[in-house]
């Protein structure tokens, strides 16, 4: 994989979709996502993905939020180092940024098939102290003829689920998530990664089956990963935990 260093302001229009070379796309129901690296609108500026499911929703966004102590950051314009695009393919991309000083973060977004999108967040503490970090993976869905995301369970697995125009988005993540955010402890120089998946309709959750392409691999076929969606209200999670709060829902996990 060639490494780049493209930043907000560079000529970029980053769309992600199922790659016909690696899977069999469902063309009548192919979900196309657009990557977001921040914008001039503070209400929408975030690192994440957005779609309309082919105009079957007003909007659907999945984005990240970082907290340490009393500081909470969503807008990349307020990060210690803004996002840069390091790798990109038709169905996969990698972003690097630093939300808080000495907290190096890598985010992978991947569309393994027409009905799913996945994400992986890797945090590395570059200090010599243990840090309590909360990572939230949030979603905001404005549905058409549907309902907002609600926290629920499937086969004893905590998930987030909603509906819009016949689509039933389901979001789950690795790490045995529980409803309700909690801080994560990050050891000095220690990386911590968490994966999530959005898919539809209600799948049989297999939290430990998520695999992403290794950084050293070529753009050959990446392994399958997990993805998720939300509804009019926002929902978020971090590796290992789910939570809900109006109008945004959060899910958090120790790092």
Coordinates of N, CA and C in Angstrom, one line a residue:
X1 N 0.8 -1.2 0.0 CA 0.0 0.0 0.0 C 0.9 1.3 0.0
X2 N 0.6 2.2 -0.9 CA 1.3 3.4 -0.9 C 0.8 4.3 0.2
X3 N 1.7 5.0 0.9 CA 1.3 6.0 2.0 C 1.2 7.4 1.4
X4 N 0.1 8.1 1.8 CA -0.1 9.4 1.4 C -0.1 10.3 2.6
X5 N -0.3 11.6 2.4 CA -0.5 12.6 3.5 C -1.4 13.7 3.0
X6 N -2.7 13.3 2.8 CA -3.6 14.3 2.2 C -4.5 14.8 3.4
X7 N -4.7 16.1 3.4 CA -5.4 16.7 4.6 C -6.6 17.5 4.1
X8 N -7.5 17.9 5.1 CA -8.6 18.7 4.7 C -8.2 20.0 3.9
X9 N -8.9 20.3 2.9 CA -8.4 21.4 2.0 C -7.8 20.9 0.7
X10 N -7.2 19.7 0.8 CA -6.8 19.1 -0.5 C -8.0 18.6 -1.3
X11 N -7.8 18.5 -2.6 CA -8.9 18.1 -3.5 C -9.3 16.6 -3.2
X12 N -10.3 16.4 -2.3 CA -10.7 15.1 -2.0 C -12.2 15.0 -2.0
X13 N -12.7 13.9 -2.5 CA -14.1 13.5 -2.4 C -14.1 12.0 -2.2
X14 N -14.1 11.6 -0.9 CA -13.8 10.2 -0.5 C -15.1 9.4 -0.4
X15 N -15.4 8.6 -1.3 CA -16.6 7.7 -1.3 C -16.1 6.2 -1.1
X16 N -16.8 5.5 -0.3 CA -16.5 4.1 -0.1 C -17.7 3.2 -0.5
X17 N -17.4 2.1 -1.2 CA -18.5 1.2 -1.6 C -17.9 -0.2 -1.8
X18 N -18.8 -1.2 -1.9 CA -18.3 -2.5 -2.1 C -17.5 -2.6 -3.4
X19 N -16.4 -3.3 -3.3 CA -15.5 -3.5 -4.5 C -15.9 -4.8 -5.2
X20 N -16.3 -4.7 -6.4 CA -16.8 -5.8 -7.2 C -15.7 -6.9 -7.4
X21 N -14.4 -6.5 -7.2 CA -13.3 -7.4 -7.4 C -13.2 -8.4 -6.2
X22 N -13.8 -7.9 -5.1 CA -13.6 -8.7 -3.8 C -14.9 -9.2 -3.2
X23 N -16.0 -8.9 -3.8 CA -17.3 -9.4 -3.3 C -18.3 -9.3 -4.5
X24 N -19.5 -9.8 -4.2 CA -20.6 -9.7 -5.2 C -21.5 -8.6 -4.8
X25 N -21.4 -7.4 -5.3 CA -22.3 -6.3 -4.9 C -23.8 -6.5 -5.2
X26 N -24.6 -6.0 -4.3 CA -26.0 -6.0 -4.5 C -26.4 -4.7 -5.1
X27 N -26.4 -4.6 -6.4 CA -26.5 -3.3 -7.0 C -27.8 -2.6 -6.8
X28 N -29.0 -3.2 -6.7 CA -30.2 -2.5 -6.3 C -30.2 -2.0 -4.9
X29 N -29.4 -2.5 -4.0 CA -29.4 -2.1 -2.6 C -27.9 -2.0 -2.1
X30 N -27.2 -1.2 -2.9 CA -25.7 -1.0 -2.6 C -25.6 0.3 -1.8
X31 N -25.1 0.2 -0.6 CA -25.0 1.4 0.3 C -23.6 2.0 0.0
X32 N -23.7 3.3 -0.4 CA -22.5 4.1 -0.6 C -22.2 5.1 0.5
X33 N -21.0 5.1 1.0 CA -20.6 6.0 2.1 C -19.6 7.0 1.7
X34 N -19.7 8.2 2.4 CA -18.7 9.2 2.2 C -17.9 9.5 3.4
X35 N -16.6 9.5 3.4 CA -15.8 9.7 4.5 C -15.7 11.2 4.8
X36 N -15.8 11.5 6.1 CA -15.7 12.9 6.6 C -14.5 13.1 7.4
X37 N -13.7 14.2 7.1 CA -12.5 14.5 7.8 C -12.6 15.9 8.5
X38 N -13.8 16.4 8.6 CA -14.0 17.7 9.2 C -14.6 18.7 8.2
X39 N -15.2 19.8 8.7 CA -15.7 20.8 7.8 C -15.8 22.1 8.5
X40 N -16.3 23.1 7.8 CA -16.4 24.4 8.4 C -17.7 24.6 9.3
X41 N -18.5 23.6 9.2 CA -19.8 23.6 10.0 C -19.5 22.9 11.3
X42 N -19.4 23.6 12.4 CA -19.1 22.9 13.7 C -20.2 21.9 14.1
X43 N -21.4 22.0 13.6 CA -22.4 21.1 14.0 C -22.2 19.7 13.3
X44 N -21.5 19.7 12.2 CA -21.3 18.5 11.4 C -19.8 18.1 11.3
X45 N -19.0 18.9 11.8 CA -17.5 18.6 11.6 C -17.1 17.4 12.6
X46 N -16.7 16.4 12.0 CA -16.3 15.2 12.7 C -15.5 14.2 11.8
X47 N -14.9 13.2 12.4 CA -14.3 12.1 11.7 C -15.2 11.0 11.6
X48 N -15.7 10.6 10.4 CA -16.7 9.6 10.3 C -17.1 9.3 8.9
X49 N -18.3 8.7 8.8 CA -18.9 8.3 7.5 C -20.3 8.8 7.5
X50 N -20.8 9.0 6.3 CA -22.2 9.5 6.1 C -22.8 8.8 4.8
X51 N -24.1 8.6 4.8 CA -24.8 8.1 3.7 C -26.3 8.5 3.8
X52 N -27.0 8.2 2.7 CA -28.5 8.4 2.7 C -29.2 7.0 2.3
X53 N -28.4 6.0 2.2 CA -28.9 4.7 1.8 C -29.7 4.8 0.5
X54 N -29.2 5.5 -0.4 CA -29.9 5.7 -1.7 C -31.2 6.4 -1.5
X55 N -31.1 7.5 -0.8 CA -32.3 8.4 -0.5 C -33.4 7.7 0.3
X56 N -33.0 6.6 1.0 CA -34.0 6.0 1.8 C -33.9 6.5 3.3
X57 N -33.1 7.4 3.5 CA -33.0 8.2 4.8 C -32.6 9.6 4.5
X58 N -33.0 10.5 5.4 CA -32.5 11.9 5.2 C -31.0 12.0 5.3
X59 N -30.5 11.3 6.3 CA -29.1 11.2 6.5 C -28.8 10.2 7.5
X60 N -27.6 9.6 7.4 CA -27.1 8.7 8.4 C -25.6 9.0 8.6
X61 N -25.2 9.2 9.8 CA -23.8 9.6 10.1 C -23.2 8.7 11.2
X62 N -22.0 8.3 11.0 CA -21.3 7.6 12.1 C -20.0 8.4 12.3
X63 N -19.8 8.8 13.5 CA -18.6 9.6 13.8 C -18.0 9.3 15.2
X64 N -16.8 9.8 15.4 CA -16.0 9.5 16.6 C -16.0 10.7 17.6
X65 N -15.9 10.4 18.9 CA -15.8 11.4 19.9 C -14.8 10.9 20.9
X66 N -13.9 11.8 21.3 CA -12.8 11.5 22.3 C -12.9 12.4 23.5
X67 N -12.7 11.7 24.7 CA -12.8 12.4 25.9 C -11.6 12.1 26.8
X68 N -11.1 13.1 27.5 CA -10.1 12.9 28.5 C -10.3 13.9 29.6
X69 N -10.6 13.4 30.8 CA -10.9 14.3 31.9 C -12.2 15.1 31.5
X70 N -12.2 16.4 31.6 CA -13.3 17.3 31.3 C -13.3 17.7 29.9
X71 N -12.4 17.3 29.1 CA -12.3 17.7 27.7 C -12.9 16.6 26.8
X72 N -13.8 17.1 25.9 CA -14.4 16.2 24.9 C -14.3 16.8 23.6
X73 N -13.8 16.1 22.6 CA -13.5 16.6 21.3 C -14.3 15.7 20.2
X74 N -14.9 16.4 19.3 CA -15.5 15.8 18.1 C -15.0 16.5 16.8
X75 N -14.9 17.8 16.9 CA -14.5 18.6 15.7 C -13.0 18.4 15.4
X76 N -12.6 17.9 14.3 CA -11.2 17.8 14.0 C -10.5 19.1 14.0
X77 N -11.2 20.2 13.8 CA -10.5 21.5 13.8 C -10.0 21.9 15.2
X78 N -10.4 21.1 16.2 CA -9.9 21.4 17.6 C -8.9 20.3 18.0
X79 N -8.5 19.4 17.1 CA -7.6 18.4 17.5 C -6.2 18.9 17.6
X80 N -5.3 18.3 18.3 CA -3.9 18.6 18.4 C -3.3 18.5 17.0
X81 N -3.6 17.5 16.2 CA -3.2 17.4 14.9 C -4.4 16.9 14.0
X82 N -4.7 17.6 13.0 CA -5.9 17.3 12.2 C -5.7 16.0 11.4
X83 N -6.8 15.4 10.9 CA -6.7 14.1 10.2 C -5.9 14.3 8.9
X84 N -5.2 13.3 8.6 CA -4.6 13.2 7.2 C -4.9 11.8 6.7
X85 N -5.1 11.7 5.4 CA -5.4 10.5 4.7 C -4.1 9.8 4.3
X86 N -3.9 8.6 4.9 CA -2.7 7.9 4.6 C -2.9 6.8 3.5
X87 N -4.0 6.1 3.5 CA -4.3 5.1 2.5 C -5.7 5.1 2.0
X88 N -5.9 4.8 0.8 CA -7.3 4.8 0.3 C -7.4 3.9 -0.9
X89 N -8.6 3.2 -0.9 CA -9.0 2.3 -2.0 C -10.5 2.5 -2.2
X90 N -11.1 1.8 -3.2 CA -12.5 2.0 -3.4 C -13.4 1.6 -2.2
X91 N -12.9 0.7 -1.4 CA -13.7 0.2 -0.3 C -13.0 0.3 1.1
X92 N -11.9 1.0 1.1 CA -11.1 1.0 2.4 C -10.2 2.3 2.4
X93 N -10.1 2.9 3.6 CA -9.2 4.0 3.8 C -8.7 4.1 5.2
X94 N -7.5 4.8 5.4 CA -6.9 4.9 6.7 C -6.6 6.4 7.0
X95 N -7.0 6.9 8.2 CA -6.8 8.2 8.6 C -5.9 8.2 9.8
X96 N -5.0 9.2 9.9 CA -4.1 9.4 11.1 C -4.4 10.8 11.6
X97 N -4.5 10.9 13.0 CA -4.6 12.2 13.6 C -4.3 12.1 15.1
X98 N -4.3 13.3 15.8 CA -3.9 13.3 17.2 C -5.0 14.2 17.9
X99 N -6.0 13.6 18.5 CA -7.1 14.4 19.2 C -6.5 15.1 20.4
X100 N -5.8 14.5 21.2 CA -5.2 15.1 22.4 C -3.6 14.9 22.2
X101 N -2.9 15.8 22.9 CA -1.4 15.7 22.8 C -0.9 14.3 23.1
X102 N -0.1 13.8 22.3 CA 0.6 12.5 22.5 C -0.4 11.3 22.6
X103 N -1.5 11.5 21.9 CA -2.4 10.4 21.8 C -2.6 10.1 20.3
X104 N -1.7 9.3 19.7 CA -1.7 9.1 18.3 C -2.8 8.1 17.9
X105 N -3.6 8.5 16.9 CA -4.8 7.7 16.6 C -4.9 7.3 15.1
X106 N -5.2 6.1 14.8 CA -5.4 5.6 13.5 C -6.8 5.0 13.3
X107 N -7.5 5.4 12.3 CA -8.8 5.0 12.0 C -8.9 4.3 10.7
X108 N -9.4 3.1 10.6 CA -9.7 2.4 9.3 C -11.2 2.4 9.1
X109 N -11.6 2.7 7.9 CA -13.0 2.5 7.5 C -13.0 1.5 6.3
X110 N -14.0 0.6 6.3 CA -14.0 -0.5 5.3 C -15.4 -0.9 5.0
X111 N -15.7 -1.0 3.7 CA -17.0 -1.5 3.2 C -16.7 -2.9 2.6
X112 N -16.9 -4.0 3.4 CA -16.7 -5.3 2.9 C -17.7 -5.8 1.9
X113 N -18.9 -5.3 2.0 CA -20.0 -5.7 1.1 C -21.0 -4.6 1.0
X114 N -22.1 -4.8 0.2 CA -23.0 -3.8 -0.1 C -23.8 -3.4 1.2
X115 N -24.0 -4.3 2.1 CA -24.9 -4.0 3.2 C -24.2 -3.8 4.6
X116 N -22.9 -3.6 4.6 CA -22.2 -3.4 5.8 C -21.1 -2.4 5.7
X117 N -20.7 -1.8 6.8 CA -19.5 -0.9 6.9 C -18.9 -1.2 8.2
X118 N -17.6 -1.1 8.3 CA -16.8 -1.4 9.5 C -15.8 -0.4 9.8
X119 N -15.4 -0.3 11.1 CA -14.4 0.6 11.5 C -13.5 0.0 12.5
X120 N -12.3 0.5 12.6 CA -11.3 0.1 13.6 C -10.6 1.4 14.0
X121 N -10.5 1.6 15.3 CA -9.8 2.7 15.9 C -8.6 2.2 16.8
X122 N -7.4 2.7 16.5 CA -6.2 2.3 17.3 C -5.7 3.5 17.9
X123 N -5.5 3.5 19.3 CA -5.0 4.6 20.0 C -3.6 4.2 20.6
X124 N -2.7 5.1 20.6 CA -1.3 4.9 21.1 C -1.0 6.0 22.0
X125 N -0.8 5.7 23.3 CA -0.4 6.7 24.3 C 1.1 6.9 24.2
X126 N 1.5 8.1 23.8 CA 3.0 8.4 23.6 C 3.6 9.0 24.9
X127 N 2.9 9.1 26.0 CA 3.5 9.6 27.2 C 3.9 8.4 28.1
X128 N 4.5 8.7 29.3 CA 5.0 7.7 30.2 C 3.9 7.5 31.3
X129 N 2.8 8.1 31.2 CA 1.7 8.0 32.2 C 0.6 7.2 31.7
X130 N -0.2 6.6 32.7 CA -1.4 5.9 32.3 C -2.5 7.0 32.1
X131 N -3.3 6.9 31.1 CA -4.3 7.9 30.8 C -5.7 7.2 30.7
X132 N -6.7 7.9 31.2 CA -8.1 7.5 31.1 C -8.7 8.2 29.9
X133 N -8.9 7.4 28.9 CA -9.5 7.9 27.6 C -10.8 7.3 27.3
X134 N -11.8 8.1 26.9 CA -13.1 7.5 26.5 C -13.2 7.8 25.0
X135 N -13.4 6.7 24.3 CA -13.7 6.8 22.8 C -15.1 6.4 22.6
X136 N -15.8 7.3 21.9 CA -17.2 7.0 21.5 C -17.4 6.9 20.0
X137 N -18.1 5.9 19.6 CA -18.5 5.8 18.2 C -20.0 6.1 18.2
X138 N -20.3 7.2 17.6 CA -21.6 7.8 17.6 C -22.3 7.7 16.2
X139 N -23.6 7.7 16.2 CA -24.3 7.7 15.0 C -25.6 8.5 15.1
X140 N -25.9 9.2 14.0 CA -27.2 10.0 14.0 C -27.9 9.7 12.7
X141 N -29.1 9.1 12.9 CA -29.9 8.8 11.7 C -31.2 9.6 11.7
X142 N -31.4 10.3 10.5 CA -32.7 11.0 10.3 C -33.5 10.1 9.3
X143 N -34.4 9.2 9.8 CA -35.0 8.2 9.0 C -36.2 8.8 8.2
X144 N -36.6 8.0 7.2 CA -37.9 8.2 6.5 C -38.7 7.0 6.8
X145 N -39.9 7.3 7.3 CA -40.8 6.2 7.6 C -40.2 5.1 8.5
X146 N -39.5 5.5 9.6 CA -38.8 4.6 10.4 C -38.8 5.1 11.9
X147 N -37.8 4.6 12.6 CA -37.6 5.0 14.0 C -36.1 5.2 14.3
X148 N -35.9 5.9 15.4 CA -34.5 6.2 15.8 C -33.9 4.9 16.4
X149 N -32.6 5.0 16.5 CA -31.9 3.9 17.0 C -32.2 3.7 18.5
X150 N -32.4 2.5 18.9 CA -32.6 2.2 20.3 C -31.6 1.1 20.8
X151 N -31.2 1.2 22.1 CA -30.4 0.1 22.6 C -31.2 -1.2 22.8
X152 N -30.7 -2.3 22.5 CA -31.5 -3.5 22.6 C -30.5 -4.7 22.7
X153 N -31.0 -5.9 22.8 CA -30.1 -7.1 22.8 C -30.6 -8.1 21.7
X154 N -29.6 -8.8 21.2 CA -29.9 -10.0 20.3 C -29.0 -11.1 20.7
X155 N -29.5 -12.2 21.0 CA -28.7 -13.4 21.5 C -27.8 -13.0 22.6
X156 N -28.3 -12.2 23.6 CA -27.6 -11.7 24.7 C -26.4 -10.8 24.4
X157 N -26.4 -10.3 23.2 CA -25.4 -9.3 22.8 C -26.0 -7.9 22.7
X158 N -25.4 -6.9 23.3 CA -25.9 -5.6 23.3 C -25.7 -5.0 21.9
X159 N -26.7 -4.4 21.3 CA -26.6 -3.8 20.0 C -27.4 -2.5 20.0
X160 N -27.3 -1.8 18.9 CA -28.1 -0.6 18.6 C -28.9 -0.9 17.3
X161 N -30.2 -0.6 17.3 CA -31.0 -1.0 16.1 C -32.0 0.1 15.8
X162 N -32.3 0.3 14.5 CA -33.3 1.3 14.1 C -33.9 0.8 12.8
X163 N -34.7 1.7 12.2 CA -35.3 1.4 10.9 C -35.5 2.7 10.1
X164 N -35.4 2.5 8.8 CA -35.7 3.6 7.9 C -36.0 3.1 6.5
X165 N -37.2 3.3 6.0 CA -37.7 2.9 4.7 C -37.3 1.5 4.3
X166 N -37.7 0.6 5.3 CA -37.5 -0.9 5.0 C -36.1 -1.4 5.4
X167 N -35.2 -0.5 5.7 CA -33.8 -0.9 6.1 C -33.8 -1.0 7.7
X168 N -33.2 -2.0 8.2 CA -33.1 -2.2 9.6 C -31.6 -2.2 10.1
X169 N -31.0 -1.0 10.2 CA -29.6 -0.9 10.6 C -29.4 -1.5 12.0
X170 N -28.3 -2.3 12.1 CA -27.9 -2.9 13.4 C -26.4 -2.6 13.6
X171 N -26.0 -2.1 14.8 CA -24.7 -1.8 15.1 C -24.2 -2.6 16.2
X172 N -23.1 -3.2 16.1 CA -22.5 -3.9 17.3 C -21.0 -3.8 17.2
X173 N -20.3 -4.1 18.3 CA -18.8 -4.0 18.3 C -18.2 -5.1 19.1
X174 N -16.9 -5.2 19.0 CA -16.1 -6.2 19.7 C -15.9 -5.8 21.1
X175 N -15.6 -6.8 22.0 CA -15.2 -6.5 23.4 C -16.3 -6.6 24.4
X176 N -17.4 -7.3 24.0 CA -18.5 -7.5 25.0 C -19.1 -6.2 25.5
X177 N -19.6 -5.3 24.6 CA -20.1 -4.0 25.0 C -21.3 -4.1 25.9
X178 N -21.4 -3.1 26.8 CA -22.6 -2.9 27.6 C -23.1 -1.5 27.4
X179 N -24.4 -1.3 27.7 CA -25.0 0.0 27.5 C -24.5 0.9 28.6
X180 N -24.0 2.0 28.2 CA -23.5 3.0 29.2 C -22.0 3.2 29.0
X181 N -21.6 4.5 28.8 CA -20.2 4.8 28.6 C -19.3 4.6 29.8
X182 N -18.1 4.3 29.6 CA -17.1 4.3 30.7 C -15.7 4.6 30.2
X183 N -14.9 5.1 31.1 CA -13.5 5.5 30.6 C -12.6 4.3 30.3
X184 N -11.6 4.5 29.5 CA -10.7 3.5 29.2 C -9.3 3.9 29.7
X185 N -8.6 2.9 30.2 CA -7.2 3.1 30.7 C -6.3 2.8 29.6
X186 N -5.4 3.7 29.3 CA -4.4 3.5 28.2 C -3.0 3.6 28.8
X187 N -2.3 2.5 28.8 CA -1.0 2.4 29.4 C 0.0 3.2 28.5
X188 N 1.2 3.6 29.1 CA 2.2 4.3 28.4 C 2.7 3.5 27.2
X189 N 2.7 4.2 26.0 CA 3.2 3.6 24.8 C 2.4 2.4 24.3
X190 N 1.3 2.1 25.0 CA 0.5 0.9 24.6 C -0.6 1.2 23.7
X191 N -0.6 0.5 22.5 CA -1.7 0.7 21.6 C -3.0 -0.1 22.1
X192 N -4.1 0.5 21.7 CA -5.4 -0.2 22.1 C -6.3 0.0 20.9
X193 N -6.9 -1.1 20.4 CA -7.7 -1.1 19.2 C -9.1 -1.6 19.5
X194 N -10.1 -1.1 18.8 CA -11.4 -1.6 18.9 C -12.1 -1.5 17.5
X195 N -13.0 -2.5 17.3 CA -13.6 -2.6 16.0 C -15.1 -2.6 16.1
X196 N -15.8 -2.1 15.1 CA -17.2 -2.0 15.1 C -17.8 -2.4 13.8
X197 N -19.1 -2.7 13.7 CA -19.7 -3.0 12.4 C -21.1 -2.5 12.4
X198 N -21.5 -2.1 11.2 CA -22.9 -1.7 10.9 C -23.4 -2.6 9.8
X199 N -24.5 -3.3 10.0 CA -25.0 -4.1 9.0 C -26.6 -4.1 9.0
X200 N -27.2 -4.8 8.0 CA -28.6 -4.9 8.0 C -29.0 -6.1 7.1
X201 N -30.1 -6.8 7.3 CA -31.0 -6.6 8.5 C -30.3 -7.3 9.7
X202 N -31.1 -7.6 10.8 CA -30.5 -8.1 12.0 C -29.7 -9.3 11.7
X203 N -28.4 -9.2 11.9 CA -27.5 -10.3 11.7 C -27.3 -11.1 12.9
X204 N -26.6 -12.2 12.8 CA -26.2 -13.0 14.0 C -24.9 -12.5 14.5
X205 N -24.8 -11.7 15.5 CA -23.6 -11.1 16.0 C -22.5 -12.1 16.3
X206 N -21.3 -11.8 15.7 CA -20.1 -12.6 16.0 C -19.0 -11.6 16.3
X207 N -19.0 -11.0 17.5 CA -18.1 -9.9 17.8 C -16.6 -10.2 17.5
X208 N -16.3 -11.5 17.7 CA -14.8 -11.8 17.6 C -14.4 -12.2 16.2
X209 N -15.3 -12.1 15.2 CA -15.0 -12.5 13.9 C -14.5 -11.4 13.0
X210 N -14.4 -10.2 13.6 CA -14.0 -9.0 12.8 C -12.5 -9.0 12.5
X211 N -12.2 -8.9 11.3 CA -10.8 -8.9 10.9 C -10.6 -7.8 9.9
X212 N -9.5 -7.1 10.0 CA -9.2 -6.0 9.1 C -7.9 -6.4 8.3
X213 N -7.7 -5.7 7.2 CA -6.4 -6.0 6.5 C -5.2 -5.5 7.3
X214 N -4.2 -6.3 7.4 CA -3.0 -5.9 8.1 C -2.3 -4.7 7.4
X215 N -1.7 -3.8 8.2 CA -1.1 -2.6 7.5 C -0.1 -3.0 6.5
X216 N 0.5 -4.1 6.6 CA 1.6 -4.5 5.6 C 1.0 -5.2 4.4
X217 N -0.3 -5.5 4.4 CA -0.8 -6.2 3.2 C -1.0 -5.3 2.0
X218 N -1.1 -5.9 0.9 CA -1.4 -5.2 -0.4 C -2.9 -5.0 -0.5
X219 N -3.4 -4.3 -1.5 CA -4.8 -4.1 -1.6 C -5.6 -5.3 -2.0
X220 N -5.0 -6.5 -1.8 CA -5.7 -7.7 -2.1 C -7.0 -7.8 -1.2
X221 N -7.6 -8.9 -1.3 CA -8.9 -9.0 -0.6 C -8.8 -8.8 0.9
X222 N -9.4 -7.7 1.5 CA -9.4 -7.6 2.9 C -10.3 -8.5 3.6
X223 N -10.0 -8.9 4.9 CA -10.9 -9.8 5.6 C -12.2 -9.1 5.9
X224 N -13.2 -9.8 6.3 CA -14.5 -9.2 6.6 C -14.4 -8.5 8.0
X225 N -15.2 -7.4 8.1 CA -15.3 -6.7 9.4 C -16.7 -6.4 9.7
X226 N -16.9 -5.6 10.8 CA -18.2 -5.4 11.3 C -18.6 -3.9 11.0
X227 N -19.9 -3.6 11.0 CA -20.3 -2.2 10.8 C -21.6 -1.9 11.5
X228 N -22.2 -0.6 11.3 CA -23.4 -0.3 12.0 C -24.1 0.9 11.5
X229 N -25.3 1.1 12.0 CA -26.2 2.3 11.7 C -27.0 2.8 12.8
X230 N -27.5 4.0 12.7 CA -28.4 4.5 13.7 C -29.6 5.2 13.1
X231 N -30.4 5.9 14.0 CA -31.6 6.5 13.6 C -31.7 7.9 14.0
X232 N -32.9 8.6 14.0 CA -33.0 10.0 14.1 C -32.1 10.5 15.3
X233 N -32.1 9.7 16.4 CA -31.3 10.1 17.5 C -29.9 9.6 17.2
X234 N -28.9 10.1 18.0 CA -27.5 9.7 17.9 C -27.3 8.5 18.8
X235 N -26.4 7.7 18.4 CA -26.0 6.6 19.3 C -24.4 6.4 19.1
X236 N -23.8 6.1 20.2 CA -22.3 6.0 20.1 C -21.9 4.8 20.9
X237 N -20.6 4.3 20.7 CA -20.0 3.3 21.5 C -18.5 3.4 21.4
X238 N -17.9 2.8 22.3 CA -16.4 2.7 22.2 C -16.1 1.2 22.5
X239 N -14.9 0.7 22.1 CA -14.7 -0.7 22.1 C -15.0 -1.2 23.5
X240 N -16.0 -2.1 23.6 CA -16.3 -2.8 24.8 C -17.6 -2.2 25.5
X241 N -18.2 -1.2 25.1 CA -19.4 -0.7 25.8 C -20.3 0.1 24.9
X242 N -21.6 0.0 25.2 CA -22.6 0.7 24.5 C -23.3 1.7 25.5
X243 N -23.8 2.8 24.9 CA -24.6 3.6 25.8 C -25.5 4.5 25.0
X244 N -26.5 5.1 25.6 CA -27.5 6.0 24.9 C -27.7 7.2 25.7
X245 N -27.8 8.3 25.0 CA -28.2 9.6 25.6 C -28.9 10.5 24.6
X246 N -29.9 11.2 25.0 CA -30.6 12.0 24.0 C -29.9 13.3 23.8
X247 N -29.9 13.9 22.6 CA -30.3 13.2 21.4 C -29.3 12.3 20.8
X248 N -28.1 12.3 21.4 CA -27.1 11.4 20.9 C -26.9 10.2 21.8
X249 N -26.6 9.1 21.2 CA -26.3 7.9 21.9 C -24.9 7.6 21.9
X250 N -24.4 7.1 23.0 CA -23.0 6.8 23.1 C -22.7 5.3 23.5
X251 N -21.6 4.9 23.1 CA -21.2 3.6 23.5 C -19.7 3.6 23.8
X252 N -19.3 3.2 24.9 CA -17.9 3.4 25.3 C -17.3 2.1 25.8
X253 N -16.0 2.0 25.7 CA -15.3 0.8 26.2 C -13.9 1.2 26.7
X254 N -13.4 0.5 27.7 CA -12.0 0.8 28.1 C -11.0 0.5 27.0
X255 N -10.0 1.3 26.9 CA -9.0 1.1 25.9 C -7.7 0.6 26.5

